[in-house]
GROMACS .gro file of C-alpha atoms in nm:
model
  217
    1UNK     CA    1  -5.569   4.477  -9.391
    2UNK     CA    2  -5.388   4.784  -9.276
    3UNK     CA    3  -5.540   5.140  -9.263
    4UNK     CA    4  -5.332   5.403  -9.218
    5UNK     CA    5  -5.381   5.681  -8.904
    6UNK     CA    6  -5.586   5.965  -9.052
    7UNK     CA    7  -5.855   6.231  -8.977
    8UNK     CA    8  -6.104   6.410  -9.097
    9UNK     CA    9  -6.220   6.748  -9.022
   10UNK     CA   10  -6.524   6.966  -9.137
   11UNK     CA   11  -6.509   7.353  -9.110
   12UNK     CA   12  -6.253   7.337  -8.896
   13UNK     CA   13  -6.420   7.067  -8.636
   14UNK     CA   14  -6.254   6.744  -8.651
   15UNK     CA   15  -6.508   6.463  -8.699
   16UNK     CA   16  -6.275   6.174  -8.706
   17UNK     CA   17  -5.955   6.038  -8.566
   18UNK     CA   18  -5.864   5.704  -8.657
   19UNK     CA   19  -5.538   5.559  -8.544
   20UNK     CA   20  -5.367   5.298  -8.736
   21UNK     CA   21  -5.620   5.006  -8.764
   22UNK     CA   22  -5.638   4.678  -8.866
   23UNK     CA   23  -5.927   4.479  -9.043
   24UNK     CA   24  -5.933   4.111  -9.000
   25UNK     CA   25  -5.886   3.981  -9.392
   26UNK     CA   26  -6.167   3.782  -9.500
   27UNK     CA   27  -6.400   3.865  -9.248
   28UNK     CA   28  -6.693   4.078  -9.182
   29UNK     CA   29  -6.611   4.405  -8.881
   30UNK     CA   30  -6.897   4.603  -8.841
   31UNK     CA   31  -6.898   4.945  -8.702
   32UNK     CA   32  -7.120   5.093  -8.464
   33UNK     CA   33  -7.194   5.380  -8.263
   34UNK     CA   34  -7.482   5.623  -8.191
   35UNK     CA   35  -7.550   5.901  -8.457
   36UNK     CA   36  -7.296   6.147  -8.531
   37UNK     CA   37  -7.011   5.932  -8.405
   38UNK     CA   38  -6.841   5.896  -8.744
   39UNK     CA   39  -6.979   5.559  -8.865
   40UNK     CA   40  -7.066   5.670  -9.206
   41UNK     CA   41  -6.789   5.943  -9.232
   42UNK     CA   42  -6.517   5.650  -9.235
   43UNK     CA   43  -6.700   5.462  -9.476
   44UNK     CA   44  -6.685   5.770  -9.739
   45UNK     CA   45  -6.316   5.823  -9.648
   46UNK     CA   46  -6.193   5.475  -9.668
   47UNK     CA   47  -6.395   5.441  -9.990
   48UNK     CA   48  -6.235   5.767 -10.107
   49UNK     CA   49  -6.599   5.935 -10.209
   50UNK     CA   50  -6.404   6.157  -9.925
   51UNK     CA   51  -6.049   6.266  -9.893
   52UNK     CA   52  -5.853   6.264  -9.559
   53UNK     CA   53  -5.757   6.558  -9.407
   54UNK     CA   54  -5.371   6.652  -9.609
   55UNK     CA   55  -5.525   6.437  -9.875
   56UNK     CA   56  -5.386   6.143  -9.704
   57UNK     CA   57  -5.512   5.822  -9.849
   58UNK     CA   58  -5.572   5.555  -9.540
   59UNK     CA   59  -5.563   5.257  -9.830
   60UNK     CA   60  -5.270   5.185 -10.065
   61UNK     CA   61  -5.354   5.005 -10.375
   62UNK     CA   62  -5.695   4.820 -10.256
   63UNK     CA   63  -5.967   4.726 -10.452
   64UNK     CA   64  -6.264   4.898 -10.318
   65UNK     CA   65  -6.622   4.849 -10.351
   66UNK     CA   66  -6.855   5.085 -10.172
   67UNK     CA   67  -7.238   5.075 -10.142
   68UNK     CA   68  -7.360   5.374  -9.980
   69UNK     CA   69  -7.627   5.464  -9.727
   70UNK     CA   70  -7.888   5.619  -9.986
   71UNK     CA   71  -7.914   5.347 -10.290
   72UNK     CA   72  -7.928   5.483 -10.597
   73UNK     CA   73  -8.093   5.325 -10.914
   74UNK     CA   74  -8.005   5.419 -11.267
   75UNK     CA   75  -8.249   5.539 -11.541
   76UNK     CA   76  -8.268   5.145 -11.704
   77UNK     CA   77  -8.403   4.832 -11.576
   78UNK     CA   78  -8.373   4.643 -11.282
   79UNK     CA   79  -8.176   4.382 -11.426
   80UNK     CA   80  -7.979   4.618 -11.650
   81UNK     CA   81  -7.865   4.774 -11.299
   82UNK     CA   82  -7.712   4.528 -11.168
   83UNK     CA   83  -7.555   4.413 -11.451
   84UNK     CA   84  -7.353   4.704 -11.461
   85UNK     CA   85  -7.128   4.559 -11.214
   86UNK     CA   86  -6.972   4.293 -11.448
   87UNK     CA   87  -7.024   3.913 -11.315
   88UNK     CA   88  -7.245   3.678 -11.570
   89UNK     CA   89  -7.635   3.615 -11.619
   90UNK     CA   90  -7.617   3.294 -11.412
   91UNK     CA   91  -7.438   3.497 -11.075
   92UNK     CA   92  -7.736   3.808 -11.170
   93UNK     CA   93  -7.991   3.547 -11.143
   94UNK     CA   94  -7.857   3.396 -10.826
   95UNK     CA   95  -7.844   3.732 -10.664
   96UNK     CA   96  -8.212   3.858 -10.774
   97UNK     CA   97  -8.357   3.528 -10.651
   98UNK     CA   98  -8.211   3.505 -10.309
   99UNK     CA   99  -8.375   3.907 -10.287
  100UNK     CA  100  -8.660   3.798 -10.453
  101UNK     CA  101  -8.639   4.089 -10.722
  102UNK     CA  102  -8.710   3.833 -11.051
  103UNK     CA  103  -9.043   3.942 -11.104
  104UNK     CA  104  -8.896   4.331 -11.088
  105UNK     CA  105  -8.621   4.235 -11.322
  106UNK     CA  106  -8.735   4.375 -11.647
  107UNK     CA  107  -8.917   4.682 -11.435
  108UNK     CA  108  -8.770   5.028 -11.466
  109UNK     CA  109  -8.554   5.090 -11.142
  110UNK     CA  110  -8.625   5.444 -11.076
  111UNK     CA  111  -8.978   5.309 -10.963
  112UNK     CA  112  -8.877   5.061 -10.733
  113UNK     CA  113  -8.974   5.140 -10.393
  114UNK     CA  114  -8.664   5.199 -10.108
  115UNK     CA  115  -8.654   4.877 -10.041
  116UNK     CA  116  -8.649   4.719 -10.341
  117UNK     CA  117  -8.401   4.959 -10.465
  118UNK     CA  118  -8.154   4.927 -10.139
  119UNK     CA  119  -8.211   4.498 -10.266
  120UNK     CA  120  -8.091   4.561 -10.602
  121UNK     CA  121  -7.764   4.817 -10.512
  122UNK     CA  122  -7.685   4.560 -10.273
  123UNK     CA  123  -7.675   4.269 -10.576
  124UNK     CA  124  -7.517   4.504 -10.798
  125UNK     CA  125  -7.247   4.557 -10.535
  126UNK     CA  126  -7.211   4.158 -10.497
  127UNK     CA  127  -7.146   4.108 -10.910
  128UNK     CA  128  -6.809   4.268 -10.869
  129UNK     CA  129  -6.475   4.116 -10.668
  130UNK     CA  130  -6.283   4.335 -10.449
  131UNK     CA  131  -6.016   4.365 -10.199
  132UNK     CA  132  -6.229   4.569  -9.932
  133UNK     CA  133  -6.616   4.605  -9.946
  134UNK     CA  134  -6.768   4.832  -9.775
  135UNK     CA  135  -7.114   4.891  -9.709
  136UNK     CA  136  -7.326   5.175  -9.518
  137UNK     CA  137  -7.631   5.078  -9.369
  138UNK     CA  138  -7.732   4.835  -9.682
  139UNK     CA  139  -8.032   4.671  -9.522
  140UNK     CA  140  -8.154   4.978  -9.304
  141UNK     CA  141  -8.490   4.993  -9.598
  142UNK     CA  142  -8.512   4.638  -9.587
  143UNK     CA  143  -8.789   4.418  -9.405
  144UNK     CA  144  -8.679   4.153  -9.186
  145UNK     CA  145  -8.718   3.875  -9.429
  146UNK     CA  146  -8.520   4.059  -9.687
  147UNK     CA  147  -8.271   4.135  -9.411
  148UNK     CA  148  -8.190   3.812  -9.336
  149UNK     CA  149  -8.156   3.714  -9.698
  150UNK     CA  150  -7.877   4.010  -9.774
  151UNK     CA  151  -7.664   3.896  -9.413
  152UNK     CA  152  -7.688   3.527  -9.586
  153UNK     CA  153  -7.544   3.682  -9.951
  154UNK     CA  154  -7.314   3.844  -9.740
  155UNK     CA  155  -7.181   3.641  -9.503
  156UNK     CA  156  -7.170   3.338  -9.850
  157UNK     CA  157  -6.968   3.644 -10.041
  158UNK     CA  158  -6.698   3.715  -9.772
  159UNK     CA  159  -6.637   3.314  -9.745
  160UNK     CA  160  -6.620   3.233 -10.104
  161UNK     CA  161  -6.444   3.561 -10.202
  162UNK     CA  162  -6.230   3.572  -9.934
  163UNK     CA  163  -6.335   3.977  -9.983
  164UNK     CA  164  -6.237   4.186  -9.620
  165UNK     CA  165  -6.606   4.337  -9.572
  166UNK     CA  166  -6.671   4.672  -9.349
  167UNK     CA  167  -6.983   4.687  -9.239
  168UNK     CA  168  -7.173   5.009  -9.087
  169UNK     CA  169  -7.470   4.937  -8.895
  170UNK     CA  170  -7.717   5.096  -8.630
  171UNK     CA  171  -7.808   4.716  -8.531
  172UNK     CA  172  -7.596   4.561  -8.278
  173UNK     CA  173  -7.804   4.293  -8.332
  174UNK     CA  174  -7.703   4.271  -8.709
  175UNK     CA  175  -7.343   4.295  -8.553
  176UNK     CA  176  -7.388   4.003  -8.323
  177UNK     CA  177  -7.545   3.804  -8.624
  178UNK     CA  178  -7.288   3.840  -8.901
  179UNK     CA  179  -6.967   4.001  -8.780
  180UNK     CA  180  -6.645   3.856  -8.699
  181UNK     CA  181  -6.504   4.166  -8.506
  182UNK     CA  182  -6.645   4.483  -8.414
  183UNK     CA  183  -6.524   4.850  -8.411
  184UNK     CA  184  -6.746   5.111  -8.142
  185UNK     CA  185  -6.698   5.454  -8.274
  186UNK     CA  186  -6.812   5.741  -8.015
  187UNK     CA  187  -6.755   6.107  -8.074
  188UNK     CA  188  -6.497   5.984  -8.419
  189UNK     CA  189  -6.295   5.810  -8.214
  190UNK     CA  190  -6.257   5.371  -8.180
  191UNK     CA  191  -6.364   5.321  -7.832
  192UNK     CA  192  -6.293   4.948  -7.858
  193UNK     CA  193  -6.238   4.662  -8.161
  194UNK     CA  194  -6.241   4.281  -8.095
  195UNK     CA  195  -6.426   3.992  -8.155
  196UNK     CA  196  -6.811   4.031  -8.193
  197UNK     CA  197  -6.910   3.806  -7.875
  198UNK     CA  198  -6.645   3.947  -7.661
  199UNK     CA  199  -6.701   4.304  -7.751
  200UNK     CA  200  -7.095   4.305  -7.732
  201UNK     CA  201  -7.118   4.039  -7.429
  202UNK     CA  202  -6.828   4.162  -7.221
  203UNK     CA  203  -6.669   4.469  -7.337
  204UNK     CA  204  -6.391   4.611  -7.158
  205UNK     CA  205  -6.434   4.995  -7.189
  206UNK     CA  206  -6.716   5.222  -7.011
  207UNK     CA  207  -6.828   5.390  -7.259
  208UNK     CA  208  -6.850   5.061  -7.475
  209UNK     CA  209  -7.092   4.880  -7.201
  210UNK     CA  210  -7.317   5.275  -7.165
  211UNK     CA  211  -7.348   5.242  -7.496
  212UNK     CA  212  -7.502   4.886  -7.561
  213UNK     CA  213  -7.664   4.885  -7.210
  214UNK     CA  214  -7.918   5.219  -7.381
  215UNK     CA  215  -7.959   4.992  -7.667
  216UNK     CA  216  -8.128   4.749  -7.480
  217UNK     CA  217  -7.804   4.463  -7.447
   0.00000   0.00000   0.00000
């Protein structure tokens, strides 16, 4: 999937440049990078929550889903929520079983703690089909356990759907888990994009190795 060049500036500081990029269709590139480097910035532009700078628009005529770093829950029930995605009862079921939100279902979402809330954004997300789904942070609430349950859904979504997913993250190792490539983002700007084991085991750029050497790799 193509992505036009673009940037993105804020009160006249620019916050991202992004040169023409590829994703890898039908598989999973997460993004990293310390805070501030632009990680969540793309995700609101390339979902178009955010315009580009000249209202260029990076993506021509893709199907977009976008879950966003602060889940949101609307005033109905659990189950009512992520209905409102389309999909059928069977798929809902599926979804709220692997996150172990059934007993919750019939609950009233706006009291559902932040984890249980990012659990059932992340099945409503997962009823629809897209082109390009991406997602900010969507297990950063989430317990381990839980965790591990949304990287199965997932990585079983991308497969079956044959859906190009985006994935932001602060884990590199979430990245080394469930991506296919990875994109390192410093100061708005791709450092470095390959293949997850390559990138994270022997990356090629300086800054790129700095970086996941202070995260502990």
């Amino acid at each position: 999937m193509r992505i036009a060049a673009f940037t993105k500036t804020y009160k006249g500081r620019l916050v991202l440049n992004m040169p023409e990029t590829t994703l890898a269709d039908g598989k999973i590139t997460a993004v990293i990078g310390a805070n501030g480097s632009g990680k969540s910035t793309l995700a609101r532009v390339l979902s178009g929550i955010e315009t580009a700078d000249r209202k260029l628009h990076p993506l021509s005529g893709v199907a977009v889903g976008y879950m966003p770093q602060k889940s949101y829950a609307f005033r109905m029930s659990t189950e009512r929520n992520i209905a409102l995605n389309g999909g059928d009862a069977a798929r809902r079921e599926r979804l709220m079983n692997a996150l172990r939100l059934q007993a919750l279902g019939k609950q009233r979402a706006k009291k559902l703690s932040g984890g249980e809330t990012a659990k059932m954004a992340l099945a409503r997300i997962l009823m629809g089909r897209y082109e390009l789904l991406i997602l900010d942070e969507p297990t950063a609430a989430m317990d381990m356990e839980s965790t591990l349950a949304a990287e199965c859904l997932l990585a079983d979504y991308c497969r079956e759907s044959g859906c190009t997913v985006l994935l932001v993250t602060h884990s590199i190792q979430q990245a080394r888990r469930l991506a296919d490539e990875v994109i390192f983002l410093h100061k708005g700007e791709p450092v470095e994009q390959g293949e997850t084991s390559t990138v994270l085991s022997t990356p090629a750029q300086p800054l790129t190795r700095r970086f996941l050497e202070f995260y502990g790799l």
